[in-house]
Short mmCIF file of C-alpha atoms and ligand atoms in Angstrom, two decimals:
data_model
loop_
_atom_site.label_atom_id
_atom_site.label_comp_id
_atom_site.label_asym_id
_atom_site.label_seq_id
_atom_site.Cartn_x
_atom_site.Cartn_y
_atom_site.Cartn_z
CA MET A 116 26.28 -9.72 -19.85
CA THR A 117 24.89 -12.47 -22.12
CA PRO A 118 21.59 -11.66 -23.81
CA ARG A 119 19.20 -12.80 -21.48
CA TYR A 120 15.31 -12.92 -21.25
CA VAL A 121 13.15 -14.10 -18.29
CA ARG A 122 10.07 -16.52 -19.02
CA ILE A 123 8.08 -17.04 -16.04
CA HIS A 124 5.82 -20.06 -16.96
CA PRO A 125 6.55 -22.97 -19.34
CA ARG A 126 3.27 -22.04 -21.31
CA ASP A 127 4.38 -18.52 -21.77
CA ASN A 128 4.75 -17.43 -25.42
CA VAL A 129 6.48 -14.22 -24.60
CA ALA A 130 9.42 -13.34 -22.17
CA ILE A 131 10.93 -9.97 -21.02
CA VAL A 132 14.55 -8.82 -21.96
CA VAL A 133 16.71 -8.47 -18.86
CA ASN A 134 19.83 -6.70 -20.18
CA GLU A 135 20.12 -3.30 -19.14
CA GLY A 136 19.64 -0.79 -22.01
CA GLY A 137 17.85 -3.36 -23.94
CA LEU A 138 19.07 -5.34 -26.91
CA LYS A 139 19.76 -4.84 -30.60
CA ALA A 140 18.19 -6.30 -33.71
CA GLY A 141 19.89 -9.66 -34.56
CA THR A 142 20.95 -10.16 -31.08
CA ALA A 143 21.02 -14.26 -30.48
CA PHE A 144 20.10 -15.68 -27.11
CA PRO A 145 21.72 -18.79 -26.10
CA ASP A 146 18.69 -20.80 -26.98
CA GLY A 147 18.95 -19.66 -30.56
CA LEU A 148 16.00 -17.16 -30.59
CA VAL A 149 17.23 -13.88 -32.70
CA LEU A 150 15.69 -10.53 -32.20
CA ALA A 151 13.82 -9.47 -35.35
CA GLU A 152 14.24 -5.92 -34.19
CA PRO A 153 15.55 -3.87 -31.04
CA VAL A 154 13.70 -4.67 -27.82
CA ARG A 155 13.99 -2.35 -24.83
CA GLU A 156 14.89 -3.61 -21.37
CA ALA A 157 11.81 -4.86 -19.52
CA HIS A 158 9.88 -5.26 -22.66
CA LYS A 159 8.52 -8.36 -24.27
CA VAL A 160 9.85 -10.58 -27.04
CA ALA A 161 7.78 -13.21 -28.82
CA LEU A 162 9.23 -16.57 -28.16
CA GLU A 163 7.38 -18.26 -31.09
CA PRO A 164 5.06 -16.97 -33.94
CA ILE A 165 1.65 -15.86 -32.42
CA PRO A 166 -1.14 -15.52 -35.19
CA LYS A 167 -3.55 -12.54 -34.93
CA GLY A 168 -6.27 -13.22 -32.55
CA GLN A 169 -4.33 -15.78 -30.63
CA PRO A 170 -3.65 -15.57 -26.84
CA ILE A 171 -0.38 -13.99 -25.58
CA ARG A 172 0.70 -15.69 -22.43
CA ARG A 173 2.58 -14.50 -19.47
CA TYR A 174 2.66 -15.76 -15.97
CA GLY A 175 0.98 -18.83 -17.73
CA GLU A 176 -1.96 -16.79 -18.15
CA VAL A 177 -3.67 -14.90 -21.18
CA ILE A 178 -2.63 -11.17 -21.05
CA GLY A 179 -4.27 -10.29 -24.34
CA LEU A 180 -4.79 -11.33 -27.83
CA ALA A 181 -2.58 -10.64 -30.70
CA GLY A 182 -3.94 -7.70 -32.65
CA ARG A 183 -1.78 -8.90 -35.78
CA ASP A 184 0.28 -11.66 -36.77
CA ILE A 185 3.64 -11.58 -34.38
CA ASN A 186 6.93 -13.18 -35.44
CA ALA A 187 9.16 -14.95 -33.20
CA GLY A 188 11.75 -12.53 -32.04
CA ALA A 189 9.54 -9.52 -32.55
CA TRP A 190 8.96 -6.83 -29.86
CA VAL A 191 5.38 -7.29 -28.42
CA ARG A 192 4.43 -3.75 -28.23
CA GLU A 193 1.51 -2.68 -26.20
CA GLU A 194 -0.49 -1.80 -29.43
CA PHE A 195 -0.52 -5.31 -30.50
CA VAL A 196 -1.97 -6.58 -27.24
CA GLU A 197 -5.69 -6.43 -27.17
CA LEU A 198 -7.29 -6.51 -23.75
CA PRO A 199 -9.29 -9.35 -22.89
CA ALA A 200 -12.59 -9.41 -20.97
CA PRO A 201 -12.07 -9.61 -17.12
CA PRO A 202 -12.94 -12.95 -15.51
CA ALA A 203 -16.49 -13.20 -14.80
CA LEU A 204 -17.31 -12.79 -11.24
CA ASP A 205 -20.09 -15.36 -11.20
CA GLN A 206 -17.71 -18.13 -12.45
CA VAL A 207 -14.86 -17.48 -10.01
CA ALA A 208 -14.39 -20.87 -8.08
CA LEU A 209 -14.28 -20.04 -4.29
CA ALA A 210 -12.08 -21.99 -1.52
CA THR A 211 -11.69 -24.85 -3.80
CA ALA A 212 -7.82 -24.77 -3.37
CA ALA A 213 -7.21 -23.09 -0.03
CA PRO A 214 -3.53 -23.99 0.67
CA PRO A 215 -3.06 -25.60 4.16
CA ALA A 216 -1.34 -23.53 6.64
CA GLY A 217 2.35 -23.69 6.54
CA ALA A 218 4.58 -24.89 9.59
CA SER A 219 4.46 -22.17 11.82
CA ILE A 220 7.51 -20.14 12.45
CA GLY A 221 8.25 -19.21 16.05
CA GLY A 222 10.68 -16.83 17.68
CA LEU A 223 10.42 -13.79 15.32
CA GLU A 224 9.94 -10.68 17.42
CA PHE A 225 10.22 -6.93 17.11
CA ASP A 226 10.50 -4.22 19.79
CA GLY A 227 7.52 -2.17 19.96
CA TYR A 228 5.00 -0.21 21.87
CA PRO A 229 2.03 -2.31 22.93
CA ASN A 230 -1.28 -0.30 23.07
CA PRO A 231 -4.16 -0.52 25.36
CA ASP A 232 -6.38 -1.79 22.77
CA GLY A 233 -4.25 -5.00 21.93
CA ALA A 234 -2.24 -3.62 18.88
CA ALA A 235 1.23 -2.50 18.87
CA GLY A 236 3.03 0.53 17.40
CA THR A 237 6.30 0.62 15.66
CA ARG A 238 6.76 4.18 16.23
CA ASN A 239 5.70 6.47 19.08
CA ILE A 240 3.93 9.43 17.31
CA LEU A 241 1.29 11.86 18.24
CA ALA A 242 -1.08 12.50 15.58
CA ILE A 243 -3.76 15.38 15.76
CA THR A 244 -6.82 14.49 14.09
CA THR A 245 -8.66 17.28 12.21
CA THR A 246 -12.53 16.89 11.56
CA VAL A 247 -12.77 19.43 8.79
CA GLN A 248 -10.28 20.82 6.33
CA CYS A 249 -11.05 24.52 7.80
CA VAL A 250 -8.93 23.69 10.86
CA ALA A 251 -6.18 21.90 9.13
CA PRO A 252 -3.74 25.09 8.52
CA THR A 253 -4.15 25.92 12.26
CA VAL A 254 -3.36 22.70 13.20
CA GLU A 255 -0.47 22.58 10.98
CA PHE A 256 0.73 25.88 12.60
CA ALA A 257 0.35 24.31 16.08
CA VAL A 258 2.24 21.24 14.96
CA ARG A 259 5.32 23.31 13.64
CA ARG A 260 5.35 24.97 17.09
CA ILE A 261 5.09 21.77 18.75
CA ARG A 262 7.85 20.43 16.99
CA ASP A 263 10.07 23.35 17.55
CA GLU A 264 9.29 24.01 21.32
CA ILE A 265 7.92 20.81 22.86
CA LEU A 266 9.32 17.91 21.05
CA PRO A 267 13.10 18.64 21.77
CA HIS A 268 12.58 17.98 25.56
CA TYR A 269 10.98 14.49 24.69
CA PRO A 270 13.42 12.44 22.82
CA GLY A 271 11.59 9.17 23.24
CA VAL A 272 8.73 10.57 21.04
CA ASP A 273 9.19 10.07 17.25
CA GLY A 274 7.14 12.92 15.97
CA VAL A 275 4.04 14.84 15.69
CA MET A 276 1.70 15.27 12.89
CA ALA A 277 -1.58 16.44 11.77
CA LEU A 278 -4.14 14.02 10.19
CA ALA A 279 -5.12 16.86 7.61
CA HIS A 280 -7.56 16.17 4.87
CA ALA A 281 -10.05 17.70 2.58
CA TYR A 282 -13.17 16.11 3.99
CA GLY A 283 -15.64 17.00 6.88
CA CYS A 284 -17.90 19.63 5.18
CA GLY A 285 -19.29 20.56 1.83
CA VAL A 286 -20.10 16.80 1.35
CA ALA A 287 -22.98 14.45 1.21
CA ILE A 288 -22.54 13.20 4.71
CA ASP A 289 -25.74 10.95 4.68
CA ALA A 290 -24.84 9.26 1.33
CA PRO A 291 -24.42 5.50 1.79
CA ASP A 292 -20.83 5.91 0.66
CA ALA A 293 -19.83 8.52 3.06
CA GLU A 294 -19.22 5.66 5.55
CA ILE A 295 -16.09 5.10 3.71
CA PRO A 296 -14.18 8.42 4.35
CA ILE A 297 -15.86 8.64 7.90
CA ARG A 298 -14.57 5.28 9.04
CA THR A 299 -11.23 5.85 7.32
CA LEU A 300 -10.69 8.97 9.59
CA ARG A 301 -11.79 7.21 12.58
CA ASN A 302 -9.62 4.34 12.02
CA LEU A 303 -6.71 6.60 11.09
CA SER A 304 -6.99 8.44 14.51
CA LEU A 305 -6.68 4.83 15.95
CA ASN A 306 -3.60 3.57 14.03
CA PRO A 307 -1.16 1.69 16.36
CA ASN A 308 1.84 3.86 15.65
CA ILE A 309 -0.06 6.77 17.08
CA SER A 310 -0.90 4.85 20.22
CA SER A 311 -4.43 4.17 19.14
CA GLU A 312 -5.43 7.28 21.00
CA PRO A 313 -7.30 10.22 18.94
CA LEU A 314 -6.51 13.97 19.86
CA VAL A 315 -9.24 15.92 17.87
CA VAL A 316 -9.40 19.43 16.59
CA SER A 317 -12.88 20.35 15.50
CA LEU A 318 -14.22 23.76 14.01
CA GLY A 319 -17.78 23.47 15.51
CA CYS A 320 -20.19 24.12 12.55
CA GLU A 321 -18.89 21.19 10.16
CA LYS A 322 -20.93 18.36 9.21
CA LEU A 323 -18.53 15.96 10.70
CA PRO A 324 -18.27 16.71 14.39
CA PRO A 325 -16.18 14.66 16.77
CA SER A 326 -19.52 13.08 18.10
CA ARG A 327 -20.09 11.64 14.54
CA LEU A 328 -16.45 10.86 13.99
CA PHE A 329 -16.34 8.72 17.05
CA PRO A 330 -20.16 7.81 17.67
CA GLU A 331 -21.21 6.23 21.10
CA GLY A 332 -20.43 2.63 21.08
CA SER A 333 -17.55 2.98 18.50
CA PRO A 334 -14.45 1.46 20.06
CA LEU A 335 -12.99 4.66 21.65
CA PRO A 336 -9.75 3.51 23.10
CA VAL A 337 -8.93 3.98 26.78
CA LEU A 338 -8.32 7.63 27.36
CA SER A 339 -6.78 8.62 30.69
CA GLY A 340 -9.66 10.98 31.70
CA GLU A 341 -7.99 13.75 29.64
CA PRO A 342 -9.97 16.10 27.24
CA TRP A 343 -9.48 14.93 23.80
CA VAL A 344 -11.19 17.61 21.66
CA VAL A 345 -10.28 21.09 20.93
CA ARG A 346 -13.27 23.06 19.33
CA LEU A 347 -12.13 26.26 17.91
CA GLN A 348 -15.58 28.16 17.93
CA ASP A 349 -15.92 27.64 21.68
CA GLU A 350 -16.39 30.99 23.53
CA GLU A 351 -13.65 30.59 25.62
CA TYR A 352 -10.97 31.12 22.82
CA ARG A 353 -10.17 34.67 22.32
CA GLY A 354 -8.51 34.59 18.86
CA PHE A 355 -5.96 32.62 17.19
CA GLY A 356 -3.36 32.70 19.89
CA ASP A 357 -5.78 31.08 22.44
CA MET A 358 -6.76 28.31 19.95
CA VAL A 359 -3.11 27.35 19.22
CA ALA A 360 -2.18 27.48 22.85
CA ALA A 361 -5.15 25.12 23.84
CA ILE A 362 -4.00 22.53 21.04
CA MET A 363 -0.39 22.88 22.28
CA ARG A 364 -1.47 22.13 26.12
CA LEU A 365 -3.43 19.03 25.22
CA ALA A 366 -0.58 17.94 22.79
CA GLU A 367 2.14 18.64 25.52
CA LYS A 368 0.03 16.30 28.10
CA ARG A 369 -0.09 13.43 25.35
CA ILE A 370 3.55 13.74 24.61
CA GLU A 371 4.79 13.54 27.95
CA ARG A 372 2.64 10.32 28.49
CA LEU A 373 4.13 9.03 25.11
CA SER A 374 7.61 9.71 26.31
CA ARG A 375 7.38 7.58 29.31
CA ARG A 376 6.67 4.34 26.87
CA GLN A 377 9.41 1.99 26.23
CA ARG A 378 9.92 -0.48 23.54
CA VAL A 379 9.35 -3.95 24.70
CA PRO A 380 9.71 -7.52 22.90
CA CYS A 381 6.51 -8.18 20.86
CA PRO A 382 5.55 -11.39 19.03
CA ALA A 383 5.36 -10.93 15.11
CA SER A 384 1.73 -11.61 15.53
CA LEU A 385 1.28 -7.83 16.47
CA LEU A 386 2.79 -6.86 12.93
CA ASN A 387 0.56 -5.51 10.50
CA VAL A 388 2.34 -5.04 7.25
CA GLY A 389 0.56 -3.51 4.32
CA VAL A 390 2.19 -4.16 0.86
CA GLN A 391 1.61 -2.21 -2.15
CA CYS A 392 3.19 -1.30 -5.64
CA GLY A 393 3.64 1.68 -7.50
CA GLY A 394 5.43 3.03 -10.74
CA SER A 395 5.41 -0.77 -11.47
CA ASP A 396 7.43 -2.18 -14.66
CA ALA A 397 7.62 -5.51 -16.27
CA PHE A 398 10.14 -6.60 -13.72
CA SER A 399 7.86 -5.86 -10.64
CA GLY A 400 6.21 -9.17 -11.26
CA VAL A 401 9.30 -11.15 -11.56
CA THR A 402 11.43 -9.64 -8.66
CA ALA A 403 10.31 -7.33 -6.20
CA ASN A 404 6.56 -8.33 -6.04
CA PRO A 405 7.47 -12.32 -5.51
CA VAL A 406 10.16 -11.19 -2.91
CA VAL A 407 7.33 -9.49 -1.03
CA GLY A 408 5.20 -12.49 -1.58
CA HIS A 409 7.84 -14.91 -0.18
CA ALA A 410 8.11 -12.45 2.91
CA ALA A 411 4.39 -12.48 3.04
CA ASP A 412 4.31 -16.30 3.31
CA LEU A 413 6.96 -16.39 6.08
CA LEU A 414 5.20 -13.46 8.09
CA VAL A 415 1.90 -15.47 7.88
CA ARG A 416 3.55 -18.43 9.15
CA ALA A 417 4.95 -16.32 12.18
CA GLY A 418 1.35 -15.31 12.90
CA ALA A 419 1.54 -11.76 11.37
CA THR A 420 -1.17 -9.91 9.44
CA VAL A 421 -0.06 -9.07 5.97
CA MET A 422 -2.63 -7.00 3.92
CA PHE A 423 -2.64 -6.47 -0.04
CA SER A 424 -4.82 -4.02 -1.60
CA GLU A 425 -5.49 -2.19 -4.99
CA VAL A 426 -8.74 -3.67 -6.38
CA THR A 427 -7.90 -2.66 -10.11
CA GLU A 428 -4.85 -4.59 -9.75
CA VAL A 429 -6.38 -7.64 -8.33
CA ARG A 430 -9.59 -7.68 -10.51
CA ASP A 431 -8.09 -9.56 -13.50
CA ALA A 432 -6.25 -12.13 -11.08
CA VAL A 433 -9.38 -12.76 -9.02
CA HIS A 434 -9.64 -16.24 -10.73
CA LEU A 435 -6.36 -17.17 -9.20
CA LEU A 436 -7.33 -15.65 -5.69
CA GLY A 437 -11.05 -16.93 -5.31
CA PRO A 438 -9.97 -20.56 -4.99
CA ARG A 439 -7.25 -19.58 -2.30
CA ALA A 440 -10.01 -18.10 -0.05
CA ALA A 441 -10.03 -20.04 3.43
CA THR A 442 -13.85 -20.22 3.07
CA VAL A 443 -16.52 -19.57 0.79
CA GLU A 444 -17.66 -16.61 2.88
CA VAL A 445 -14.18 -15.11 2.42
CA GLY A 446 -14.29 -15.64 -1.24
CA ARG A 447 -17.83 -14.09 -1.51
CA ALA A 448 -16.37 -11.02 0.48
CA LEU A 449 -13.74 -10.78 -2.11
CA LEU A 450 -16.18 -10.77 -5.04
CA ARG A 451 -18.19 -8.33 -3.35
CA GLU A 452 -15.41 -5.86 -3.18
CA MET A 453 -14.64 -6.67 -6.93
CA ALA A 454 -18.31 -6.12 -7.95
CA TRP A 455 -18.53 -2.88 -5.85
CA PHE A 456 -15.51 -1.48 -7.71
CA ASP A 457 -16.79 -2.45 -11.09
CA GLU A 458 -19.89 -0.59 -10.41
CA TYR A 459 -17.87 2.55 -8.85
CA LEU A 460 -16.00 2.52 -12.25
CA ARG A 461 -18.96 2.05 -14.38
CA ARG A 462 -20.70 5.29 -12.63
CA GLY A 463 -17.74 7.18 -13.59
CA SER A 464 -17.87 5.95 -17.12
CA ALA A 465 -14.52 4.16 -16.74
CA ASP A 466 -13.04 0.58 -16.62
CA ARG A 467 -10.07 -1.19 -15.40
CA SER A 468 -8.32 -0.07 -18.79
CA ALA A 469 -7.82 3.35 -17.13
CA ASN A 470 -5.19 1.97 -14.53
CA PRO A 471 -1.92 1.66 -16.30
CA THR A 472 0.09 4.79 -16.45
CA PRO A 473 2.48 6.05 -19.17
CA GLY A 474 5.26 4.89 -16.86
CA ASN A 475 3.87 1.36 -16.43
CA LYS A 476 3.68 1.15 -20.25
CA ARG A 477 7.20 2.64 -20.73
CA GLY A 478 8.36 0.05 -18.22
CA GLY A 479 7.04 -2.73 -20.44
CA LEU A 480 3.57 -3.36 -18.91
CA SER A 481 1.18 -3.58 -21.91
CA ASN A 482 -2.34 -3.44 -20.07
CA ILE A 483 -3.95 -4.02 -16.65
CA VAL A 484 -4.03 -7.69 -16.98
CA GLU A 485 -0.25 -8.02 -17.16
CA LYS A 486 0.03 -5.53 -14.38
CA ALA A 487 -2.52 -7.48 -12.05
CA LEU A 488 -0.74 -10.76 -12.64
CA GLY A 489 2.52 -9.34 -11.53
CA SER A 490 0.95 -7.26 -8.81
CA VAL A 491 -0.99 -10.27 -6.94
CA ALA A 492 2.62 -11.92 -6.69
CA LYS A 493 2.80 -9.72 -3.47
CA SER A 494 0.22 -11.68 -1.82
CA GLY A 495 2.29 -15.02 -1.80
CA THR A 496 0.76 -18.36 -1.64
CA SER A 497 -1.10 -18.42 1.63
CA ALA A 498 -4.81 -18.79 2.01
CA LEU A 499 -6.68 -15.63 2.00
CA THR A 500 -8.21 -15.49 5.66
CA HIS A 501 -10.16 -12.11 5.76
CA VAL A 502 -11.51 -9.41 3.25
CA ALA A 503 -12.06 -5.81 4.73
CA GLY A 504 -13.73 -2.94 3.07
CA PRO A 505 -12.01 0.39 2.17
CA GLY A 506 -11.04 2.13 5.60
CA GLU A 507 -12.18 -0.73 7.85
CA ARG A 508 -9.79 -1.68 10.91
CA VAL A 509 -8.34 -4.96 10.30
CA SER A 510 -7.73 -7.29 13.40
CA ALA A 511 -7.67 -10.74 11.65
CA LYS A 512 -4.28 -12.46 11.30
CA GLY A 513 -2.82 -14.08 8.15
CA LEU A 514 -3.24 -12.91 4.65
CA VAL A 515 -5.92 -10.20 4.36
CA PHE A 516 -7.29 -8.44 1.29
CA ALA A 517 -7.99 -4.91 2.47
CA ALA A 518 -10.04 -3.36 -0.56
CA THR A 519 -8.60 0.08 -1.83
CA PRO A 520 -8.10 1.83 -4.99
CA ALA A 521 -4.65 1.17 -6.52
CA SER A 522 -3.75 4.88 -6.26
CA ASP A 523 -0.49 5.01 -3.96
CA PHE A 524 -1.69 7.62 -1.68
CA ILE A 525 -5.27 6.48 -1.21
CA CYS A 526 -4.18 2.91 -0.77
CA GLY A 527 -1.36 4.06 1.85
CA THR A 528 -4.06 6.14 3.66
CA LEU A 529 -6.52 3.18 3.69
CA GLN A 530 -3.92 0.75 4.91
CA THR A 531 -2.93 3.05 7.47
CA ALA A 532 -6.61 3.17 8.68
CA ALA A 533 -6.67 -0.59 8.49
CA GLY A 534 -4.20 -0.54 11.09
CA MET A 535 -0.98 -1.25 9.14
CA ASN A 536 2.40 -0.52 11.36
CA VAL A 537 4.79 -1.32 8.62
CA HIS A 538 4.42 -0.53 4.87
CA VAL A 539 6.26 -2.41 2.10
CA PHE A 540 6.20 -0.72 -1.23
CA THR A 541 7.59 -2.08 -4.59
CA THR A 542 8.48 0.14 -7.43
CA GLY A 543 9.88 -0.16 -11.03
CA GLU A 544 10.05 3.16 -12.31
CA GLY A 545 10.97 4.77 -8.71
CA THR A 546 9.07 7.13 -6.42
CA PRO A 547 10.15 8.93 -3.37
CA TYR A 548 6.87 8.13 -1.82
CA GLY A 549 6.59 8.06 2.15
CA LEU A 550 4.06 8.24 4.87
CA GLY A 551 3.98 10.26 8.03
CA ALA A 552 2.64 7.62 10.39
CA VAL A 553 4.10 4.44 9.07
CA PRO A 554 7.68 3.53 7.93
CA VAL A 555 7.59 2.82 4.29
CA ILE A 556 10.16 0.20 3.09
CA LYS A 557 10.78 0.68 -0.66
CA ILE A 558 12.10 -2.23 -2.94
CA SER A 559 13.27 -1.60 -6.39
CA SER A 560 12.48 -4.19 -9.17
CA ARG A 561 15.76 -3.34 -11.08
CA THR A 562 19.31 -2.96 -9.76
CA ALA A 563 19.72 0.04 -12.12
CA LEU A 564 16.97 1.89 -9.97
CA ALA A 565 18.58 0.87 -6.61
CA ARG A 566 22.04 2.22 -8.00
CA ARG A 567 20.64 5.66 -9.22
CA TRP A 568 18.54 6.12 -6.14
CA PRO A 569 20.69 4.41 -3.15
CA ASP A 570 19.30 7.03 -0.64
CA LEU A 571 15.53 6.36 -1.51
CA ILE A 572 15.43 2.54 -2.14
CA ASP A 573 15.92 0.28 0.92
CA LEU A 574 16.06 -3.20 -0.87
CA ASP A 575 17.04 -4.17 -4.35
CA ALA A 576 15.14 -7.08 -5.70
CA GLY A 577 16.92 -6.60 -9.05
CA ARG A 578 19.58 -9.24 -7.61
CA VAL A 579 16.79 -11.84 -8.27
CA ALA A 580 17.02 -11.12 -12.14
CA SER A 581 20.73 -10.94 -12.14
CA GLY A 582 21.05 -14.32 -10.41
CA GLU A 583 22.99 -12.81 -7.55
CA SER A 584 20.21 -13.79 -5.03
CA THR A 585 17.31 -16.15 -4.91
CA LEU A 586 13.33 -15.19 -3.96
CA GLU A 587 13.81 -17.37 -0.87
CA GLN A 588 17.30 -15.67 0.16
CA MET A 589 15.58 -12.16 -0.59
CA GLY A 590 12.10 -13.09 1.21
CA TRP A 591 14.12 -13.74 4.43
CA GLU A 592 16.11 -10.68 4.06
CA LEU A 593 12.88 -8.64 3.65
CA VAL A 594 11.62 -10.12 6.81
CA ARG A 595 14.75 -9.35 8.75
CA LEU A 596 14.49 -5.71 7.30
CA ILE A 597 11.03 -5.60 8.43
CA LEU A 598 11.78 -6.53 11.87
CA ASP A 599 14.52 -4.13 12.25
CA THR A 600 12.48 -1.31 10.94
CA ALA A 601 9.61 -2.23 13.29
CA SER A 602 11.88 -2.25 16.20
CA GLY A 603 13.35 1.17 15.23
CA ARG A 604 16.72 -0.13 14.81
CA ASN A 605 16.49 0.65 10.98
CA ARG A 606 14.82 3.80 9.87
CA ALA A 607 13.69 3.55 6.24
CA CYS A 608 14.90 5.82 3.60
CA ALA A 609 11.74 8.02 3.20
CA GLU A 610 11.65 8.14 6.95
CA ARG A 611 15.13 9.44 7.23
CA TRP A 612 14.10 12.32 4.89
CA LYS A 613 10.90 12.79 6.55
CA LEU A 614 9.08 12.33 3.17
CA ASP A 615 5.29 12.19 4.34
CA ASN A 616 2.79 12.23 1.29
CA PRO A 617 -0.41 14.08 2.43
CA LEU A 618 -3.28 11.78 3.36
CA ALA A 619 -5.60 11.11 0.52
CA LEU A 620 -9.19 10.12 1.73
CA PHE A 621 -11.13 7.81 -0.53
CA ASN A 622 -14.64 9.72 -0.93
CA PRO A 623 -16.84 7.81 -3.46
CA ALA A 624 -19.94 9.88 -2.21
CA PRO A 625 -20.98 13.10 -3.72
CA VAL A 626 -19.57 16.55 -2.64
CA THR A 627 -22.20 19.40 -2.36
CA1 LIG B 141 -0.38 1.48 -5.88
#
C-alpha cells in the first residue's frame, strides 16, 4: 500500500497515518511530505511546522496547543499536545443552525413485537427485576432453572434474565441524585425488548420496595391482572425452595404469554437505536463513527429515534451541537446536562481529562478534545430534537441526546433504560462487550480488527479508510443490518456468544 494519511478538514495541520503497522522515518507521501521519524498507524503526523503555543487542528477544530515547536513530518505525540479550555457553556450558540428535516424515507420496516405501551420489542425476553442486591443470587438461581426447565418448552421466547444490580439498600435513598438510579431501574424494567412489563422480586426490608420503584401514578404498563411481585420475606415462604418455586411459577405464566406473541411488520419509527463508542482510536472519528452518523441521518429521516450519549465525549464539541438544537429549549437542556456533569466531576476532584484510556492514547488519540470531536460524528447531521437526563425514558422521535457517562456499561445500561431496542457500538481497540436485553451491533474502525476478531465484529468500517467503500454505502449497509437484526433475521455476534455485561447503574448519590 502506498504511504497514506487521512486529513479530515482542509484547515487541519495534522493528519493520521493509515498504513497498517505504521511508516518508517524517511517515508515520502505522494504530496512530497517526508516523515522525520517513524509514525505508528493511526497516529498523527504534522503536515506543516507548528510553532510552540500555536493551535493543532484536526476535524477543522483546535484539539490542543503545541507544547513545543513541531516540524513538518514529525510525529505529534500526546505529550506535545496541551489540552485547551473546554467551550464556555454561556457562550454556546443555541438553535442558530438547526438543519432542516431531510426528505423523509418511507417503507423502512422491521418485524418486531408491538407492546401495549406503544413501543415495540426487537427481542422477546422475560426479565426479572430485583429491587435490591440481597435477592440477586436467588433470582440468578431461579433464572438458571427457568432456562433449563421451562424455556425449552417455549421456543418463541428469546431468553430470560435477571435485572441484577448493587443498588436498593445501604444508599441515601432520599438524596436528590438518588432519582437517577431509581428511575433507571424502573425504566430498565419497562424496556420494549422485555415486553415493557415488570416482574419484580423484592426482599421486604429494603429501602427501595416495589411501591417506591413503581409509585402510584407511574406509567405501570398493562398487566393482565397477574401478580407481578414476589417478596421473599413473606410469611408464606418456608425456606429457599419455596421462594424459588414462587419466582418460577410467575415466570412460567409470563413466558407462556410471551410465547404466544408473533413478530409483525413495524415501521422504522418504532426503532430506538442507541449509539455508543468504546475502545476508540484515531480512526473511530474517520470511519466507524461517521458511518454510524450517516446511518443515524437515514434512520431519523425514516422516523426512528436515534440516541447518542456519553457527556464527557460531547462536552468539548458542545459548541458544534448547540447550534444544531431544534429549539432554544432543547439547546438549554443540552447545556444543563453538560453543566450538571461539570459539577459532578468537580465534586469528585476530577475533570474531563480523566476520560481517555491508555488504549485510546495507544490508538493515537491525544486527549479528550480529539476523542470528543471524533465521537460526536455518531450523531450525524440532523437537528437535535430532544434531550433526556440519565435513566429517563425517551419517547421522542428524531435525534436525541440521552445524557450518560461515557463508561460503556453505564452508558449501555442507561440507554437500555431510555428504551433502546437496538444498540450500535463502534470500537477501535476492540471489546467483546454485549448486553442481555438488547442486541449490540459492533463496528470496527479498522479492517485489521475485523480480520482479527471476525466472530465479534459485525461490520468493518475500515473499508472507508482503505477506499473499498464510501460512508454513504456503509451508512446504508448499517441501516439494513439494523433492520435485519431488529427483525431477528440476524443475530449480532455478541448475542450469538450470549455475552451480556452486567448492568452498571449510575448512582451519583452517596451510599451509607
Ligand atoms: Ca463508551
